[in-house]
CSV table of C-alpha atoms and ligand atoms in Angstrom, one decimal:
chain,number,residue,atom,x,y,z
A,1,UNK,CA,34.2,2.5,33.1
A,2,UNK,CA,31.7,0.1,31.7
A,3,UNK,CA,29.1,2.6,32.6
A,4,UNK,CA,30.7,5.2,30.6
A,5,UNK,CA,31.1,2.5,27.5
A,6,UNK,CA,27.4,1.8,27.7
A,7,UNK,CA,26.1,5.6,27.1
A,8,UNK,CA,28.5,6.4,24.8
A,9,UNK,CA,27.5,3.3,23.3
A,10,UNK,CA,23.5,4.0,23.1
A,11,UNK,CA,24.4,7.6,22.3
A,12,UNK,CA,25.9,6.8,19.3
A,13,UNK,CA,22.9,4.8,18.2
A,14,UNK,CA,21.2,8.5,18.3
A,15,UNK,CA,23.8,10.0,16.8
A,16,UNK,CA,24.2,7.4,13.8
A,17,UNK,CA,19.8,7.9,13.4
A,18,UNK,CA,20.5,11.6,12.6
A,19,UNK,CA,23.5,10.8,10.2
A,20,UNK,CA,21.9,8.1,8.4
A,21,UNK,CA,18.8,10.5,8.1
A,22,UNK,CA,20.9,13.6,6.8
A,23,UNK,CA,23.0,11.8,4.1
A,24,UNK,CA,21.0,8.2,3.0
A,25,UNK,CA,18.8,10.6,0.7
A,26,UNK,CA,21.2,11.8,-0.8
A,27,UNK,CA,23.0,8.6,-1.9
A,28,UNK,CA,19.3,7.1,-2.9
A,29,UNK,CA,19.3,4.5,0.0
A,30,UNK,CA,15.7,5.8,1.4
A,31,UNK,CA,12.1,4.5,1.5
A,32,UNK,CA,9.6,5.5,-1.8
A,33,UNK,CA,9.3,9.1,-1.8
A,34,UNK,CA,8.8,12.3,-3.8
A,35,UNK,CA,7.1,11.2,-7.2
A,36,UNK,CA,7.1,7.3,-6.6
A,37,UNK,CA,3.2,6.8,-5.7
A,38,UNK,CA,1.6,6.9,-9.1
A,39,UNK,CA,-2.1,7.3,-7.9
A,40,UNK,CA,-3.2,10.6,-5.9
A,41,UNK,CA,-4.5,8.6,-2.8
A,42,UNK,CA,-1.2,7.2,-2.9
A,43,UNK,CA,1.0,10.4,-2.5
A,44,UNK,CA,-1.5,11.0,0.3
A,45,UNK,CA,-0.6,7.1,1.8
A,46,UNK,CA,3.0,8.1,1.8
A,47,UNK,CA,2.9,11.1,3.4
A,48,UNK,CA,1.2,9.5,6.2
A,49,UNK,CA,3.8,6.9,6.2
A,50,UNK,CA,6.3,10.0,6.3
A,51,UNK,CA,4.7,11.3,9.2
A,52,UNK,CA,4.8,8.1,11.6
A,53,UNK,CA,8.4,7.5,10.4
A,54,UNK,CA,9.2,11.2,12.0
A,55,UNK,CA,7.2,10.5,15.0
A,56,UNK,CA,9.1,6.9,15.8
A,57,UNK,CA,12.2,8.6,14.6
A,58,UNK,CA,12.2,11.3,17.3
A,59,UNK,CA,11.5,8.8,19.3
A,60,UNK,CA,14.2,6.4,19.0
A,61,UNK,CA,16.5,9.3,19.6
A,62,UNK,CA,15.0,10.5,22.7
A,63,UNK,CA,15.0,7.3,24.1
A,64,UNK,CA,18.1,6.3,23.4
A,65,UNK,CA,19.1,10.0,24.7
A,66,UNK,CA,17.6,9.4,27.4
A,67,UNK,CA,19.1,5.8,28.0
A,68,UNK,CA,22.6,7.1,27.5
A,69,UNK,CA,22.3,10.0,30.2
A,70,UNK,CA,20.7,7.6,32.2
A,71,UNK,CA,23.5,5.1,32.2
A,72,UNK,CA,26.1,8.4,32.1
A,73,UNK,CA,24.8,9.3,35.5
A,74,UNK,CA,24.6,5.8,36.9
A,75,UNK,CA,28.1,5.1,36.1
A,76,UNK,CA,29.0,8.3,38.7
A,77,UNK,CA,27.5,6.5,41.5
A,78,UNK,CA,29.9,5.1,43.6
A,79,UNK,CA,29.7,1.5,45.5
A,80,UNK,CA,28.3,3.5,49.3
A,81,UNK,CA,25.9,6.4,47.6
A,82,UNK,CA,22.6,5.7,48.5
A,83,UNK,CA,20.1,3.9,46.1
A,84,UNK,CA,17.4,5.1,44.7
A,85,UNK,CA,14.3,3.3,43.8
A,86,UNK,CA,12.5,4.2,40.9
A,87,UNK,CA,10.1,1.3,40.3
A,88,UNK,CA,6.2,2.4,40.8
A,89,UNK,CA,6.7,6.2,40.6
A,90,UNK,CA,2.8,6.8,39.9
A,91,UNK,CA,4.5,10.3,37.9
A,92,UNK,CA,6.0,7.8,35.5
A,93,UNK,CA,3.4,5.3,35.0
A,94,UNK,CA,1.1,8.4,34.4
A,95,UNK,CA,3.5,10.1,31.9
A,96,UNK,CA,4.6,7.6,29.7
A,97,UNK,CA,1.0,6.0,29.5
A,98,UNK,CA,-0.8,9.1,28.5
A,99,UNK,CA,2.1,10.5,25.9
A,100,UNK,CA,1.9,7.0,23.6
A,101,UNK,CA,-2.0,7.3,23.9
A,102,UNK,CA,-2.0,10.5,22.7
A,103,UNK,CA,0.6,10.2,19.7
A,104,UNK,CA,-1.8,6.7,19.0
A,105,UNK,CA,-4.9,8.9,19.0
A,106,UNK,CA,-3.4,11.4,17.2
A,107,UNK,CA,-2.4,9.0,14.4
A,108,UNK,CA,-5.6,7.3,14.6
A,109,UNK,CA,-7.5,10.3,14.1
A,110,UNK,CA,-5.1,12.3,11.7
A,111,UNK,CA,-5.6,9.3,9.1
A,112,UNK,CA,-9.2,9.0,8.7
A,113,UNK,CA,-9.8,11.0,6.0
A,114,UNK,CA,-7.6,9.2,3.7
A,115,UNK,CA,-9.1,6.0,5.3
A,116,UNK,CA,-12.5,7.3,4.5
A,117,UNK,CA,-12.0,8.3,1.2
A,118,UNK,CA,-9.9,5.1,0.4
A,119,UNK,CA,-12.3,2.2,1.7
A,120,UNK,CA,-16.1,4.1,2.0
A,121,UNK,CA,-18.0,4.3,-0.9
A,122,UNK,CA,-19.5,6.8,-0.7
A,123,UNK,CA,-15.9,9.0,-0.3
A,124,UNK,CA,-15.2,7.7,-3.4
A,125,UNK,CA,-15.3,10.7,-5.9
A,126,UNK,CA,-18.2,11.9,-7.4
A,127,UNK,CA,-17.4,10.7,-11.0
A,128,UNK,CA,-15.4,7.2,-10.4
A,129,UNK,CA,-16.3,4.6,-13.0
A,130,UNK,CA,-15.9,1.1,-12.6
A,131,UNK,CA,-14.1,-0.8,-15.4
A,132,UNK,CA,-13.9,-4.2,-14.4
A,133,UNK,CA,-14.4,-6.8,-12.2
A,134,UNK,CA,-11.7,-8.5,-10.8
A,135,UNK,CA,-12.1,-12.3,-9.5
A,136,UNK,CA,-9.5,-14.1,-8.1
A,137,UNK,CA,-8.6,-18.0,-8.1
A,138,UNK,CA,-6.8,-20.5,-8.0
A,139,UNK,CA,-4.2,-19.5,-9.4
A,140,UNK,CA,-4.8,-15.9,-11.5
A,141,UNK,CA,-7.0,-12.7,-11.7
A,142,UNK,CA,-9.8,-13.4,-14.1
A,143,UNK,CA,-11.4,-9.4,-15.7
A,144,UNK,CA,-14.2,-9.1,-16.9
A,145,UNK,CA,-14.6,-5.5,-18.6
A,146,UNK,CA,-17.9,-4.2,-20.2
A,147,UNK,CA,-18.3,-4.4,-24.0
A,148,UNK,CA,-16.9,-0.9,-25.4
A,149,UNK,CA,-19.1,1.9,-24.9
A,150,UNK,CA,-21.1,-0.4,-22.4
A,151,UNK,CA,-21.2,0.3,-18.6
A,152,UNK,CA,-20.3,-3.0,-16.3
A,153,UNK,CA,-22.9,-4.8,-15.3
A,154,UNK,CA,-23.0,-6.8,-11.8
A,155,UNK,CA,-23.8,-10.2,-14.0
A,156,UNK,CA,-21.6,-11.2,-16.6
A,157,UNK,CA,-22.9,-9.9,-20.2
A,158,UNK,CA,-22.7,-12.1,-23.3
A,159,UNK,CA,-20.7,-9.1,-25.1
A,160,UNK,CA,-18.2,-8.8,-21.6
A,161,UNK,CA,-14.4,-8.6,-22.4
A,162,UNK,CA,-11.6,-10.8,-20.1
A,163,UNK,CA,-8.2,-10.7,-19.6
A,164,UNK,CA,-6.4,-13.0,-17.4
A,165,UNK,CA,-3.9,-11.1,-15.2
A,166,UNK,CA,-3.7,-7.7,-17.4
A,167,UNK,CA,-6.0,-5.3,-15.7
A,168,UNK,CA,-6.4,-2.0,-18.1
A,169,UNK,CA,-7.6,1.5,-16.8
A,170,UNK,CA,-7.4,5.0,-18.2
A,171,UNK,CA,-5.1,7.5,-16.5
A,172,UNK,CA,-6.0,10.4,-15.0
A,173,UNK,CA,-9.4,10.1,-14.0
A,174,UNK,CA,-10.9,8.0,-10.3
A,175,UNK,CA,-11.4,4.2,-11.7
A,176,UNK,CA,-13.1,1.3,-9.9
A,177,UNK,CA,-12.9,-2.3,-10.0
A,178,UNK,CA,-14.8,-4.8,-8.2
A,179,UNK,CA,-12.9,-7.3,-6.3
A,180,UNK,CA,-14.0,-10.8,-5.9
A,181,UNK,CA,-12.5,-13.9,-5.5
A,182,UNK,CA,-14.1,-17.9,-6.8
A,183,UNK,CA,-12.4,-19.7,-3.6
A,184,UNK,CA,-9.6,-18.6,-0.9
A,185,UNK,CA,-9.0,-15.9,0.4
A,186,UNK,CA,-6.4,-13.7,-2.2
A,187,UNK,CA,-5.2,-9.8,-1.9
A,188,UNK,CA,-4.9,-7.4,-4.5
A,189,UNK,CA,-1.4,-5.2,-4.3
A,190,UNK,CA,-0.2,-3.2,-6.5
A,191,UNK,CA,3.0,-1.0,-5.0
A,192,UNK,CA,3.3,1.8,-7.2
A,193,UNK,CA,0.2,2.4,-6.9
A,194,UNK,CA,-0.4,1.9,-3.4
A,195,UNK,CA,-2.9,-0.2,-3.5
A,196,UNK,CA,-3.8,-3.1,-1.5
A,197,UNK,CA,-7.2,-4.8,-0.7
A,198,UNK,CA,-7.9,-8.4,0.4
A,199,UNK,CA,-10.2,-10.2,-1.9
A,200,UNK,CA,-12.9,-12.6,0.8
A,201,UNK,CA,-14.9,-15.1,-0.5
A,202,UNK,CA,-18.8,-14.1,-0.5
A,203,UNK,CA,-18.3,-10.2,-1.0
A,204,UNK,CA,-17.8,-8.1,-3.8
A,205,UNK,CA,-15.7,-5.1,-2.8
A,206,UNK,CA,-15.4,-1.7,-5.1
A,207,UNK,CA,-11.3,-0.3,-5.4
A,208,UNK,CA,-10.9,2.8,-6.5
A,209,UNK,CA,-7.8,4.6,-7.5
A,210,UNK,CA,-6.6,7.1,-9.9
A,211,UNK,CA,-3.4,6.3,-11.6
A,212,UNK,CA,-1.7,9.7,-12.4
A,213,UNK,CA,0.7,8.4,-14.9
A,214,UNK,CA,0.4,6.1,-18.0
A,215,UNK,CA,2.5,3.2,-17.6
A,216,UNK,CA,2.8,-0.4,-16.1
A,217,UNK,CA,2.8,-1.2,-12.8
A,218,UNK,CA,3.5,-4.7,-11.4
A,219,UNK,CA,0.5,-6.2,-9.4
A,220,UNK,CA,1.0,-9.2,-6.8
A,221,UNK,CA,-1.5,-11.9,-4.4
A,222,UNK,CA,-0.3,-10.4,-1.0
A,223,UNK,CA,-1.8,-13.5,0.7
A,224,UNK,CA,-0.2,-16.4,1.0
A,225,UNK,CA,-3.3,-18.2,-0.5
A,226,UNK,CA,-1.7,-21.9,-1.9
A,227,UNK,CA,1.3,-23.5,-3.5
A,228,UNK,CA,0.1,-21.2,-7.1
A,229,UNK,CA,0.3,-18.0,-5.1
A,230,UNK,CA,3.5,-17.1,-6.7
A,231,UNK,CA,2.0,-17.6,-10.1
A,232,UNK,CA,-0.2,-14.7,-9.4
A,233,UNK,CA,1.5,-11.6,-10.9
A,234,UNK,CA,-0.4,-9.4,-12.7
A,235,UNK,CA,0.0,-6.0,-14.4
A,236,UNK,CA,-2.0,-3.1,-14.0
A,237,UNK,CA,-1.6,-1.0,-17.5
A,238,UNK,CA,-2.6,2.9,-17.1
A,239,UNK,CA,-3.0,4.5,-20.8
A,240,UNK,CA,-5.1,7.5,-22.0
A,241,UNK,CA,-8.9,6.8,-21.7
A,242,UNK,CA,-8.4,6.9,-25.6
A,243,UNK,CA,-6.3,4.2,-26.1
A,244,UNK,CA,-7.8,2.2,-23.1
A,245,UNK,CA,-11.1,2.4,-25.3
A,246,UNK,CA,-9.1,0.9,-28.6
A,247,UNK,CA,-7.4,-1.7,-26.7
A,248,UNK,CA,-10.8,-2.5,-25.5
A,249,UNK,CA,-12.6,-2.5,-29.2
A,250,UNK,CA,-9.8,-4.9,-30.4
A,251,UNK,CA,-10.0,-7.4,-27.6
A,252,UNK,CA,-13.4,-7.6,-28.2
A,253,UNK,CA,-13.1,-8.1,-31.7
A,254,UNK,CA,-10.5,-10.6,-31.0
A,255,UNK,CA,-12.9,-12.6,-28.7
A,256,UNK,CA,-15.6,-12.7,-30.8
A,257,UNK,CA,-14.0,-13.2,-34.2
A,258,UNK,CA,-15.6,-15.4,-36.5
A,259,UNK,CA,-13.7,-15.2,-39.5
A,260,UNK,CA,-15.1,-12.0,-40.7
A,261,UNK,CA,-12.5,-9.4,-39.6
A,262,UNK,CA,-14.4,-6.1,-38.6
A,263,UNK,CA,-11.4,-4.2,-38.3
A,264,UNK,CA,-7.8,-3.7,-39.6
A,265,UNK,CA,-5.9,-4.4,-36.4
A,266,UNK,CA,-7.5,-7.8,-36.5
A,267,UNK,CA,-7.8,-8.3,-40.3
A,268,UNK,CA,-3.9,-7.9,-40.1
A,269,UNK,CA,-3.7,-11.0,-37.0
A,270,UNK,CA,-6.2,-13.1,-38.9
A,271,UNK,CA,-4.2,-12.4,-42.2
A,272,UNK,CA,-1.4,-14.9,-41.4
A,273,UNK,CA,-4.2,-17.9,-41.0
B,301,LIG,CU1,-3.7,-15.5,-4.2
């Protein structure tokens, strides 16, 4: 009887997967789908998520299929039937070594290209521009654009622009930034976008993405870097390459304003002095 209880029990654990699966969508209890990556590495990131969340799926059912019948059966053997030994079937061993390996190689292999592209420089695309360099501390993201019109330069430039924790891009075209960091080791995450890189001390490493719709996405330090690393959020701000252009003439001006206003969006701030 307690047999019985037992792969009715891990049945139902099946049974419930497939439910959950068919309905949860529905009522919007479901992991980031359609639509929800803004960057178009991103969609690609999420569909390979997708994929190894049907493979495990499957998985978990067949197993616990397979554990119910197993137990189903076991509970029909009475107290005289004859045992029988499984243990160190070489059939077994074999099988269930050389399916996992396979599913693992086919994963390993099927990603690649969106590994390539997303960490090799030269996958980046053809006409990525870097926009800033980002260096993390202790306890913020220091950027350092080029001046407007200017292209960024691996030195800072007397003309560069900064922002503390605002990182600025224009939508709809490949962007880079250059991730550095002054001490510890930080990461750079930004979940809407899908985009994730650790920042290591001593090396200057090129992100690329390209955010496919204007907006603001929230950006955190996904390594537990020191008692400020929950100080660290950021945005990342995605606006037309117009308007990324404008914001950047009028921080500029901002930054080097000496009392002479150049133009009217900062004549109108230094008005009120
Ligand atoms: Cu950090």
């Amino acid at each position: 009887m307690a047999g019985r209880f037992w792969a009715i029990f891990f049945m139902l654990a099946a049974v419930v997967t497939v439910a959950f699966t068919a309905i949860a969508p529905s009522y919007g209890y479901w992991f980031p789908g359609d639509g929800q990556a803004h960057t178009t590495l991103g969609k690609k990131i999420d569909d390979l998520f997708y994929l190894i969340l049907i493979i495990v799926t499957v998985t978990y059912i067949g197993t616990h299929i397979a554990l119910g019948y197993v137990l189903w059966r076991g509970a029909a053997i009475r107290q005289d039937d004859k045992v029988w030994f499984s243990h160190g079937s070489h059939a077994l061993e074999v099988i269930w070594t050389i399916v996992p390996s396979g599913i693992l190689l086919f994963i390993a292999l099927y990603q690649m290209d969106v590994w390539r592209n997303y960490r090799i420089k030269a996958y980046f695309p053809k006409n990525t521009a870097a926009v800033a360099e980002v260096t993390a501390r202790q306890f913020e993201w220091r950027i350092r654009y080029p001046a407007p019109g200017k292209t960024l330069q691996p030195r800072p430039q007397p003309d560069d622009v900064y922002t503390v924790n605002d990182i600025r891009v224009p939508a709809g075209q490949p962007v880079s930034i250059n991730l550095r960091t002054d001490d510890v080791q930080h990461a750079i995450f930004v979940p809407g976008l899908r985009v994730k890189q650790d920042a290591v001390p001593g090396l200057v490493i090129p992100v690329w993405f390209e955010v496919t719709d204007t907006g603001t996405y929230d950006m955190t330090c996904a390594e537990l870097c020191g008692w400020g690393h929950y100080k660290m959020k950021a945005q990342v701000v995605a606006s037309s390459a117009e308007e990324f252009e404008a914001w950047k003439v009028r921080v500029a001006e901002e930054q080097s304003y000496d009392g002479i206003p150049k133009t009217p969006a900062v004549a109108a701030n230094a008005g009120g002095e």
